Short mmCIF file of C-alpha atoms in Angstrom, two decimals:
data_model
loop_
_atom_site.label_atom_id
_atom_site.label_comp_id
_atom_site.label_asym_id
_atom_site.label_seq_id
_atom_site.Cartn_x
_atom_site.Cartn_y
_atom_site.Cartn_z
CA UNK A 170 -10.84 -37.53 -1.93
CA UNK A 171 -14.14 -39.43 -2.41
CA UNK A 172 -16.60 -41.35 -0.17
CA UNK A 173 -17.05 -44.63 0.43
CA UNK A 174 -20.81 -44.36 2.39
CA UNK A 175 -24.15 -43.04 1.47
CA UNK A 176 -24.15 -39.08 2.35
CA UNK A 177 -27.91 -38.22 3.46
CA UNK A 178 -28.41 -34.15 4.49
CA UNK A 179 -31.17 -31.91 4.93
CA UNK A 180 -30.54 -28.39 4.39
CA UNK A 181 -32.68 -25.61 5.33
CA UNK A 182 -32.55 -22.62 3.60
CA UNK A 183 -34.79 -19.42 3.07
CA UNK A 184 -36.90 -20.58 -0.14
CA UNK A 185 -37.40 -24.06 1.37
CA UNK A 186 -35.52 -27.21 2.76
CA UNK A 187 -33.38 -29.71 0.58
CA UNK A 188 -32.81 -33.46 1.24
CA UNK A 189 -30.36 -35.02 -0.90
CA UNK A 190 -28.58 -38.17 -0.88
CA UNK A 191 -25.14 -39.14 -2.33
CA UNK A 192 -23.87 -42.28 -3.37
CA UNK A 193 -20.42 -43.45 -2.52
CA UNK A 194 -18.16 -42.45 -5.24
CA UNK A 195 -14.91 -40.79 -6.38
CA UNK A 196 -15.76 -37.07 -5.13
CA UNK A 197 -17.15 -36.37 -1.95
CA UNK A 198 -20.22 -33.95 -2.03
CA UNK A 199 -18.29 -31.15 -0.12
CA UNK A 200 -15.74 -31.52 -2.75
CA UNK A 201 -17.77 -30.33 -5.92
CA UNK A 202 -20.75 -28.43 -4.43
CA UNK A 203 -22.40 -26.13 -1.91
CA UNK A 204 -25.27 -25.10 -1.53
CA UNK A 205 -27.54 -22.37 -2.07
CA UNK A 206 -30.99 -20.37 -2.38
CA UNK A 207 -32.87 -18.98 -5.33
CA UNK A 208 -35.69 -16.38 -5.62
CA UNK A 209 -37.40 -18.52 -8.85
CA UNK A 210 -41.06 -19.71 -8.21
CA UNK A 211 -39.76 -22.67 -9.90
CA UNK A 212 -36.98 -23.88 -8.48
CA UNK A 213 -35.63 -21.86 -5.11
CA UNK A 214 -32.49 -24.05 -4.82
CA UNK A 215 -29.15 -24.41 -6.51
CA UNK A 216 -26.32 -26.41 -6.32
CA UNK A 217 -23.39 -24.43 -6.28
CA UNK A 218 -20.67 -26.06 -7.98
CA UNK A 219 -17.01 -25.32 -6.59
CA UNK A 220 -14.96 -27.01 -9.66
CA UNK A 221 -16.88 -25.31 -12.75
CA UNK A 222 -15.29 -21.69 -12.34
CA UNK A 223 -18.99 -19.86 -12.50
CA UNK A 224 -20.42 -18.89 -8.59
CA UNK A 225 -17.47 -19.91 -6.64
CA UNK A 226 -13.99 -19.35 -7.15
CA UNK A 227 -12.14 -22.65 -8.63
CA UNK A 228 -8.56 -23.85 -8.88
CA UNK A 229 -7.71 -24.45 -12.39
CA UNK A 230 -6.23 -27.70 -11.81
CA UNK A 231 -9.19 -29.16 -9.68
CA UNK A 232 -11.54 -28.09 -12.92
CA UNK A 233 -8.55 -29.93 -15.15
CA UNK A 234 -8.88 -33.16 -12.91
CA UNK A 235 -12.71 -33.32 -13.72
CA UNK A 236 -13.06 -32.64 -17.32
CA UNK A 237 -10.30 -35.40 -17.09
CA UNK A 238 -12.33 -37.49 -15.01
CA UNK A 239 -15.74 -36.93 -17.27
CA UNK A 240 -13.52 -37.83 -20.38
CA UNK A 241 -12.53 -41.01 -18.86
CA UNK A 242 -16.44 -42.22 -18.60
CA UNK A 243 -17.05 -41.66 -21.80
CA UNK A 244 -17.84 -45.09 -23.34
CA UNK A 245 -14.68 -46.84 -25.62
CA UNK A 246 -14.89 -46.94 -29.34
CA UNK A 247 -17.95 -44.27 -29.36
CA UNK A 248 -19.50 -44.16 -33.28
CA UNK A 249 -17.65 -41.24 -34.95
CA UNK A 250 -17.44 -38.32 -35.38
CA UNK A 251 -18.73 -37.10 -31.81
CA UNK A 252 -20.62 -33.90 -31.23
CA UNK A 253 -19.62 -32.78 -28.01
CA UNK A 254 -22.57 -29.61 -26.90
CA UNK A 255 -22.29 -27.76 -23.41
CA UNK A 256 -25.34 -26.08 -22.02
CA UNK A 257 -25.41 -22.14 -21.85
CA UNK A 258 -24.56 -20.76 -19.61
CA UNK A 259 -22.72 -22.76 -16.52
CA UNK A 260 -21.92 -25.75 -18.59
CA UNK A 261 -20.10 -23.92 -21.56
CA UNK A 262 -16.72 -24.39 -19.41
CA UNK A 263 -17.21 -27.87 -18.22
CA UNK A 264 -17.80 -29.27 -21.65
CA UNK A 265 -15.38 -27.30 -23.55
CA UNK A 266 -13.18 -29.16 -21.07
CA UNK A 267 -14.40 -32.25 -21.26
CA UNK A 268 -14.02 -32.04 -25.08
CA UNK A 269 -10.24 -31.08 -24.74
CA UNK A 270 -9.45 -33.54 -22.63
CA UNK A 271 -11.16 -36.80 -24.65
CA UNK A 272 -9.46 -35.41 -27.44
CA UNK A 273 -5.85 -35.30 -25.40
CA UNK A 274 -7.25 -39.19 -24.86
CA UNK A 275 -8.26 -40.04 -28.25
CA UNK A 276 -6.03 -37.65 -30.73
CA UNK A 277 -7.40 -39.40 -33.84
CA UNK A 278 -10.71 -39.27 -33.25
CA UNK A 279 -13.20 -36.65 -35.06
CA UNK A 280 -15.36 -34.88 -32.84
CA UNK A 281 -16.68 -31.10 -32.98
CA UNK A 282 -17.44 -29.09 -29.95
CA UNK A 283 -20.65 -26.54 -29.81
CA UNK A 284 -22.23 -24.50 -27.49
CA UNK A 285 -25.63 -23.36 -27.06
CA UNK A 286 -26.43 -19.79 -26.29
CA UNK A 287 -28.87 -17.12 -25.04
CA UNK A 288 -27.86 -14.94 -28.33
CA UNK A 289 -28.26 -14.62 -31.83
CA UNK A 290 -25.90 -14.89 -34.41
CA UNK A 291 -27.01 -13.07 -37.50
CA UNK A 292 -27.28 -15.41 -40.53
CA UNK A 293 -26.00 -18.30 -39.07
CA UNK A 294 -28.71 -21.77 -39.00
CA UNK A 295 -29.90 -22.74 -35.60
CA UNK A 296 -31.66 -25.34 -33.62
CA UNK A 297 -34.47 -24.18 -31.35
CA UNK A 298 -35.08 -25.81 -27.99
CA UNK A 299 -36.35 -25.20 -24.51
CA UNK A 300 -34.74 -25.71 -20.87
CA UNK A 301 -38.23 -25.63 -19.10
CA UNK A 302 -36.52 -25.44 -15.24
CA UNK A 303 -34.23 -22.60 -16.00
CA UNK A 304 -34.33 -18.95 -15.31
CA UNK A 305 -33.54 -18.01 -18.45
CA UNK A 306 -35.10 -20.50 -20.84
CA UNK A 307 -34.36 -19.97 -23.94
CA UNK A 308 -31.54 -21.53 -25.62
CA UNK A 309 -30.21 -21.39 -29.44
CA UNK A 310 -27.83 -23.96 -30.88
CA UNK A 311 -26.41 -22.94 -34.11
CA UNK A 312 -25.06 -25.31 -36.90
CA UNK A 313 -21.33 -24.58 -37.78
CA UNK A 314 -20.85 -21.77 -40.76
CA UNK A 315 -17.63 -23.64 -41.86
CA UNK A 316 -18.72 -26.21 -44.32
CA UNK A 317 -16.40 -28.62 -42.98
CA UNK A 318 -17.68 -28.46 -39.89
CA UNK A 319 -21.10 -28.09 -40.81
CA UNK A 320 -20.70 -32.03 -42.30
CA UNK A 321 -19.01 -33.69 -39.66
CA UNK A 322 -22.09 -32.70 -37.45
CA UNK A 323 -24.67 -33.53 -40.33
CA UNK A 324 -22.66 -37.46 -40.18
CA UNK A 325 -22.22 -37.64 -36.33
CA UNK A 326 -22.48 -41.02 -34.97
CA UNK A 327 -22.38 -39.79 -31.15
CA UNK A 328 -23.58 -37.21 -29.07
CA UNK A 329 -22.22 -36.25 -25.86
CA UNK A 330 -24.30 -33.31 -23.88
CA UNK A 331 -22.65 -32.03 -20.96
CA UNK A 332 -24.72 -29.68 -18.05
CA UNK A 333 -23.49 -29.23 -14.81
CA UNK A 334 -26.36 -30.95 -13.35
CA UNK A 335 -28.88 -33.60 -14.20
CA UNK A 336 -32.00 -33.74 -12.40
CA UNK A 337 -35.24 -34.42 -15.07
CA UNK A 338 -33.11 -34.78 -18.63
CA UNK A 339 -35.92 -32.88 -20.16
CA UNK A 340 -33.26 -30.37 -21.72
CA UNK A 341 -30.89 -33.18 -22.58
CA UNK A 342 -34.05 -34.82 -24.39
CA UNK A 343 -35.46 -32.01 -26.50
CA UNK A 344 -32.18 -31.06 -27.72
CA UNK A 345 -30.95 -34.76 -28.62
CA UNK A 346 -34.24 -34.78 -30.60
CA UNK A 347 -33.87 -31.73 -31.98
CA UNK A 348 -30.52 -33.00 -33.33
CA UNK A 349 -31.96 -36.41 -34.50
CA UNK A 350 -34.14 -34.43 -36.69
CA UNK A 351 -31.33 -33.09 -38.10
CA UNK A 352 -29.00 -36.20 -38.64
CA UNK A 353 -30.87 -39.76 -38.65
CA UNK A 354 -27.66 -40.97 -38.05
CA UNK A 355 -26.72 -40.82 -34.55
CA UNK A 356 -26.70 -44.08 -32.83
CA UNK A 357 -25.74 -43.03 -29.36
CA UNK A 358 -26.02 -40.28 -26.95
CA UNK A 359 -23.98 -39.72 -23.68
CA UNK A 360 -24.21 -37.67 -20.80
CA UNK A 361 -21.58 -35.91 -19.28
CA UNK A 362 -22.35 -34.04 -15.86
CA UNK A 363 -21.10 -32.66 -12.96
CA UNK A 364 -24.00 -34.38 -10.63
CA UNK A 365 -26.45 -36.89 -11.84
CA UNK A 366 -29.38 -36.68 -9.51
CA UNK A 367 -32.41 -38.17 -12.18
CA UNK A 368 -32.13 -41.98 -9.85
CA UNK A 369 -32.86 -45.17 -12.63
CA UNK A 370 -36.33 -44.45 -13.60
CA UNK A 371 -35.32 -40.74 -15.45
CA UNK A 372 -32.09 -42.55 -17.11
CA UNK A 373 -34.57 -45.23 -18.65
CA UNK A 374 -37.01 -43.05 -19.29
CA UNK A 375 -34.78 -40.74 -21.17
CA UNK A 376 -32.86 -43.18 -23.42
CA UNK A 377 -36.85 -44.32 -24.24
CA UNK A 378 -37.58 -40.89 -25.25
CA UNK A 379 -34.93 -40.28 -27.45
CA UNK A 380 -34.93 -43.94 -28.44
CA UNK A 381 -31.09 -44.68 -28.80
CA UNK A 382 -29.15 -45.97 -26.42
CA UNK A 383 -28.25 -43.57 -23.62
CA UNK A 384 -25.07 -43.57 -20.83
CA UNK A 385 -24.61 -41.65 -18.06
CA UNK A 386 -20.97 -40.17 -16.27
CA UNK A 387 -20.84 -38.25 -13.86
CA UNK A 388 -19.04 -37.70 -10.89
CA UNK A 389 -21.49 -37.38 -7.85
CA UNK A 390 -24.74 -39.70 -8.51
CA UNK A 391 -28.03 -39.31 -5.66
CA UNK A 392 -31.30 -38.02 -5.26
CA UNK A 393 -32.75 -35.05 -3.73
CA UNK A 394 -35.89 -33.43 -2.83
CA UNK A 395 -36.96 -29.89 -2.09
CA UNK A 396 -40.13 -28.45 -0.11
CA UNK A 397 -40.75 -25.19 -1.03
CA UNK A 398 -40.96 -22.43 1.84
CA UNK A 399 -41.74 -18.85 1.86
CA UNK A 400 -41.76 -17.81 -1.79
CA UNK A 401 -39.63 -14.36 -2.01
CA UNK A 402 -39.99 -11.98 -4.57
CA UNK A 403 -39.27 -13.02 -8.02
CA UNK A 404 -35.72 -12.18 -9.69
CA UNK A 405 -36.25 -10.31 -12.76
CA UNK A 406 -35.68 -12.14 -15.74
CA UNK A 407 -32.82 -13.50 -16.78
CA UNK A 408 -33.34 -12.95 -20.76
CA UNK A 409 -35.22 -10.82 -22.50
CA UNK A 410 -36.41 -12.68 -26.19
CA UNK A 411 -35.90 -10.44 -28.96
CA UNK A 412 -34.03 -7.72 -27.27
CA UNK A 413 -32.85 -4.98 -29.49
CA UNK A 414 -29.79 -3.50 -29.13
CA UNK A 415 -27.27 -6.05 -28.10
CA UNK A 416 -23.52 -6.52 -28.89
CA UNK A 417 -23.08 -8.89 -31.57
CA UNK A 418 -21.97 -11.73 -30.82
CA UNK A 419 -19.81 -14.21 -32.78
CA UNK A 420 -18.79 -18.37 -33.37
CA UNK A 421 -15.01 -17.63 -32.66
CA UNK A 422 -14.73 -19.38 -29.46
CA UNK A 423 -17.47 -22.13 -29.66
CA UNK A 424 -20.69 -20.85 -30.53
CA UNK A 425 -20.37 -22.53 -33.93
CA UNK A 426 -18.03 -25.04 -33.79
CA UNK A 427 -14.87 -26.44 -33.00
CA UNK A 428 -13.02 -29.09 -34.30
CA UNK A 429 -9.70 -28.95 -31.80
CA UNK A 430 -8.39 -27.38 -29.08
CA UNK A 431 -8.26 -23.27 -27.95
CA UNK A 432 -5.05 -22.13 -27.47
CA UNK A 433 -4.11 -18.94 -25.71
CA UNK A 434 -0.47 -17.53 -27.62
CA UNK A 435 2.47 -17.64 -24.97
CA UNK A 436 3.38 -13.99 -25.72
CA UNK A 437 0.05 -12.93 -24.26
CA UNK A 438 0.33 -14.85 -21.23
CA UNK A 439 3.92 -13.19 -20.87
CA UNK A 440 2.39 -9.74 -20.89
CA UNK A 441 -0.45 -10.47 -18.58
CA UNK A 442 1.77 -12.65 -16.06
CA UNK A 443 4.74 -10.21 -16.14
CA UNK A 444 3.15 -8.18 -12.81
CA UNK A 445 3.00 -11.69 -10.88
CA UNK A 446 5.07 -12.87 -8.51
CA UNK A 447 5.01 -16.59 -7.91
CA UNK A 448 2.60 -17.10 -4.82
CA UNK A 449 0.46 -13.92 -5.17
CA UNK A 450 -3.04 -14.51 -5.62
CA UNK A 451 -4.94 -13.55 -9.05
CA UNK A 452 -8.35 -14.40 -10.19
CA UNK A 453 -9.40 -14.36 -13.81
CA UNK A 454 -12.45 -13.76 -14.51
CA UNK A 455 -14.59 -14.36 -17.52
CA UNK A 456 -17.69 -12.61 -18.42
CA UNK A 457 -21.27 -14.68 -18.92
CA UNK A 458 -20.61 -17.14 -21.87
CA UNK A 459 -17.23 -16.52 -22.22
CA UNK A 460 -15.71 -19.02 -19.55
CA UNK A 461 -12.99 -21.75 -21.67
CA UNK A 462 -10.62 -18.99 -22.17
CA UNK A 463 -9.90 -17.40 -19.10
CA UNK A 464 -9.75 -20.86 -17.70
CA UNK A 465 -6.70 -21.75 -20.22
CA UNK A 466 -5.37 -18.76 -18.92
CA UNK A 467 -5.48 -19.47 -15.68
CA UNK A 468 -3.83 -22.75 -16.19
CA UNK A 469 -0.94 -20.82 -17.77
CA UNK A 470 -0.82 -18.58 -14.72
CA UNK A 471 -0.93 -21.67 -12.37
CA UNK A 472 2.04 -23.49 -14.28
CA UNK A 473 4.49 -20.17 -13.49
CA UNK A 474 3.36 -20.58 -9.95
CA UNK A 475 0.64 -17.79 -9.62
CA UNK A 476 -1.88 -19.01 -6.69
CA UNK A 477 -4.95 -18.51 -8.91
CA UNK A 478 -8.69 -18.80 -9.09
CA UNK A 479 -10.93 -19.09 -12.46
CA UNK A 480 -14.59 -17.66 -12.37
CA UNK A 481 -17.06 -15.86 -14.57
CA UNK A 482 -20.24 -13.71 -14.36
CA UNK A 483 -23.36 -14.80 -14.53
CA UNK A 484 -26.94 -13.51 -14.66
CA UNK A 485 -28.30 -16.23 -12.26
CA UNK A 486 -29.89 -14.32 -9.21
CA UNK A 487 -28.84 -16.15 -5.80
CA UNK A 488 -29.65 -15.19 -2.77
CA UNK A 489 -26.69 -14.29 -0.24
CA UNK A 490 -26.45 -17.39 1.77
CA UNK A 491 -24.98 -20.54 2.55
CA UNK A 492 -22.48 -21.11 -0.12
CA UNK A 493 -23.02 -17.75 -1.82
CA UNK A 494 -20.83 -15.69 0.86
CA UNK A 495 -21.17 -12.06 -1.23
CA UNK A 496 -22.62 -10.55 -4.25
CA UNK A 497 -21.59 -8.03 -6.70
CA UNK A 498 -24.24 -6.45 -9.18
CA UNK A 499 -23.37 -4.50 -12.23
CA UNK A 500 -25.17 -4.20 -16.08
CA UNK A 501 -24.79 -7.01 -18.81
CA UNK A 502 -22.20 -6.75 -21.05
CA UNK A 503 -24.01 -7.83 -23.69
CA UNK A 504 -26.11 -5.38 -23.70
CA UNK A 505 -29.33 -6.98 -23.20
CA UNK A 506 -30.06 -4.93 -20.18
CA UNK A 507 -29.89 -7.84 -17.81
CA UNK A 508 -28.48 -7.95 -14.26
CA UNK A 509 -25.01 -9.73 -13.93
CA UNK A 510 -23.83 -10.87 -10.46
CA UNK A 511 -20.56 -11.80 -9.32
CA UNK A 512 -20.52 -14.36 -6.05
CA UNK A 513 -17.97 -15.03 -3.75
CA UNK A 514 -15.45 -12.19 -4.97
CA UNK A 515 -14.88 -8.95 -2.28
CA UNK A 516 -12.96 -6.19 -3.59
CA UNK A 517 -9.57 -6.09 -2.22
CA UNK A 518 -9.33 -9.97 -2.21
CA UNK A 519 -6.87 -10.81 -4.96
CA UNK A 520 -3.66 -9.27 -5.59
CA UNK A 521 -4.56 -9.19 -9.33
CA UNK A 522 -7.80 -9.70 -11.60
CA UNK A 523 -7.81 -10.40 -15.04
CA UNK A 524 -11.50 -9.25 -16.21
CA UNK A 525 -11.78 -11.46 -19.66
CA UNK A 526 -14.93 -9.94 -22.20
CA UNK A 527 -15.02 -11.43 -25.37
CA UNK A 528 -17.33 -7.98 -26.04
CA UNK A 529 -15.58 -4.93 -26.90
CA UNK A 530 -15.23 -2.90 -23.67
CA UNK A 531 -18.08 -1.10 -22.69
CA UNK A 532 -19.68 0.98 -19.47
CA UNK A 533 -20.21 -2.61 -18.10
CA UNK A 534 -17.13 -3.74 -18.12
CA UNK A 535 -15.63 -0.65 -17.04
CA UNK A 536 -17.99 -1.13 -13.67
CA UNK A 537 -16.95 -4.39 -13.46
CA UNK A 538 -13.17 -4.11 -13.43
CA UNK A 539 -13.65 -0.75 -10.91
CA UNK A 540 -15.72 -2.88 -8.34
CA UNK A 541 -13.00 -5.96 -8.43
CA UNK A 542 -9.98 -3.44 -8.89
CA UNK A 543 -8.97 -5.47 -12.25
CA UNK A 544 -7.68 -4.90 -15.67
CA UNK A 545 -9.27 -5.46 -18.74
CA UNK A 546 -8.72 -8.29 -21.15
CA UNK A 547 -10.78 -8.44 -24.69
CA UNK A 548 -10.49 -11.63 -26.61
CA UNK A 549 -11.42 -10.19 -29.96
CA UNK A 550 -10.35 -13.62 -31.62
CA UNK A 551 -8.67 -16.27 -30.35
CA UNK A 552 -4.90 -14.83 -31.44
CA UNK A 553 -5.82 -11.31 -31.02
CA UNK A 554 -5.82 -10.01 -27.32
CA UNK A 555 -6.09 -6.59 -26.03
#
């Protein structure tokens, strides 16, 4: 595990090639990402993560060990409460990790977890912002409906903003301002990401445009580059603003707010682990958004000795190479009319799959579990499991 020299690659793939350049540090770059290609104008690369559960198919304890690891680097005796806010959509895993597992470290402490989203809930306040590189982006962060909650984020002292990657801060910059705007009173904002790849110059230039004091952890700091190549036809969009006609969505498992821990009931991991034997392979799989869940589950699975892998749907358009070895297609299940893809998953390859929707099932979902040969899971509420 880890490196102890600088790793320097070029990789050349159809949109383009991509130089990048590791530090020496706990993780090893072969340990936390591939690579692969994108048909976006903007941005025809992607780092594709193998410990976030989202385009390749993850071990639940290897995504354990790094929300773990993130924890750890969060500065000691942070001003309280912290906010902790994942990015929609690859992040919303990672940081409802992270936040689980500084709270295992520091059970006293107040802090409230959030996540942003590509929906709307109806009535509830938000916080616009943008995430210029990003196929889909627009993002909504709304303020916690529970009063409670609502005030611990309105007296935060801290912020901690967790994204799989970090490359410009832009993102992590509008939406700290947006939520100085909002509370005066934070003093300190913290990164938490998978890769840091903004070099000295971003980092300073971010804390100065927030202007509070900024740190950094991550687990795999370097730099890269990318020449474009051939351009290939652009991906459809990945969000359509305003669409009418999608499935509600609600705050139950993040959305708006959290002040401790999800917990999936034992009796429902009975039921669903009852046609396991230890050693056969599962995967659960989570559907777009809805990613902390299934992984808890999978952890459950993996402490009665079920070799399993956590991963989710997403509607980020890759193209089929390097790390992205296949590619399912099938209709959103949030009924936005958006493409969803599933990477790295062949029918036939798991002995069992656990399709998780936090949506009520739907012609989507029905797809989904026929092309994966799974069974359906709906989280209506954290305690209530179909």
């Amino acid at each position: 595990m880890g490196h102890r020299e600088i790793d320097s690659r070029e990789i050349a793939m159809p949109t383009g090639v991509l130089a990048v350049r590791a530090e020496p540090g706990p993780y090893a770059i072969d340990d936390l990402v591939g690579f692969g290609a994108r048909a976006n104008a903007k941005r025809g690369f992607l780092f594709v993560s193998k410990v976030l559960g989202k385009h390749w198919p993850s071990r639940p304890a290897a995504m354990r060990g790094l929300h773990d690891a993130l924890a750890a680097q969060l500065p000691a005796a942070l001003p309280g409460p912290v906010v902790f806010i994942a990015l929609a959509e690859t992040a919303i895993g990672l940081g409802q990790g992270v936040f689980e597992a500084w709270l295992r470290r520091e059970p006293r402490s107040e802090a409230l977890f959030l996540h942003t989203t590509r929906y709307r809930i109806d009535g509830a306040e938000l916080v616009e912002f943008a995430e210029p590189h990003s196929h889909a982006p627009r993002q909504f962060l709304h303020l916690p409906e529970d009063p409670a909650l609502h005030a611990l984020f309105m007296r935060a002292g801290s912020l901690v903003l967790v994204d799989d990657e970090a490359s410009t801060g832009t993102t992590f910059r509008n939406l700290a301002n947006a939520c100085r705007a909002l509370n005066p009173a934070l003093a300190h904002v913290h990164l938490a990401t998978l890769t840091d790849f903004m070099g000295p110059q971003a980092n300073d230039a971010l804390a100065a445009g927030i202007g509070l004091p900024v740190t950094h952890g991550a687990a795999l700091r370097g730099t890269f580059s990318f020449a474009a190549g051939a351009s290939f036809p652009e991906a459809a969009p990945a969000q359509v603003v305003g669409a009418a006609g999608g499935v509600p969505v609600d705050g139950a498992f993040g959305r708006t707010g959290l002040a401790r821990p999800l917990a999936i009931p034992p009796a429902v991991v009975d039921v669903l682990a009852a046609p396991m034997a230890a050693g056969e392979s599962a995967l659960v799989l989570g559907t777009g958004e809805f990613m902390h869940a299934p992984f808890l589950l999978a952890c459950a699975l993996e402490a009665r000795g079920v070799d399993v892998r956590v991963q989710s749907t997403t509607r980020s358009p890759i193209l089929e190479w390097g790390a992205i070895g296949s590619r399912l297609a099938f209709a959103d299940n949030y009924g936005e009319g958006i493409a969803n893809y599933l990477y790295n998953v062949r029918p036939g390859q798991y002995a069992h799959v656990l399709v998780c929707h936090e949506t009520p099932a739907n012609a989507a979902l029905h797809d989904v579990a026929r092309q994966v040969g799974g069974r359906l899971v709906h989280f209506r509420s954290e305690d209530d499991i179909a």
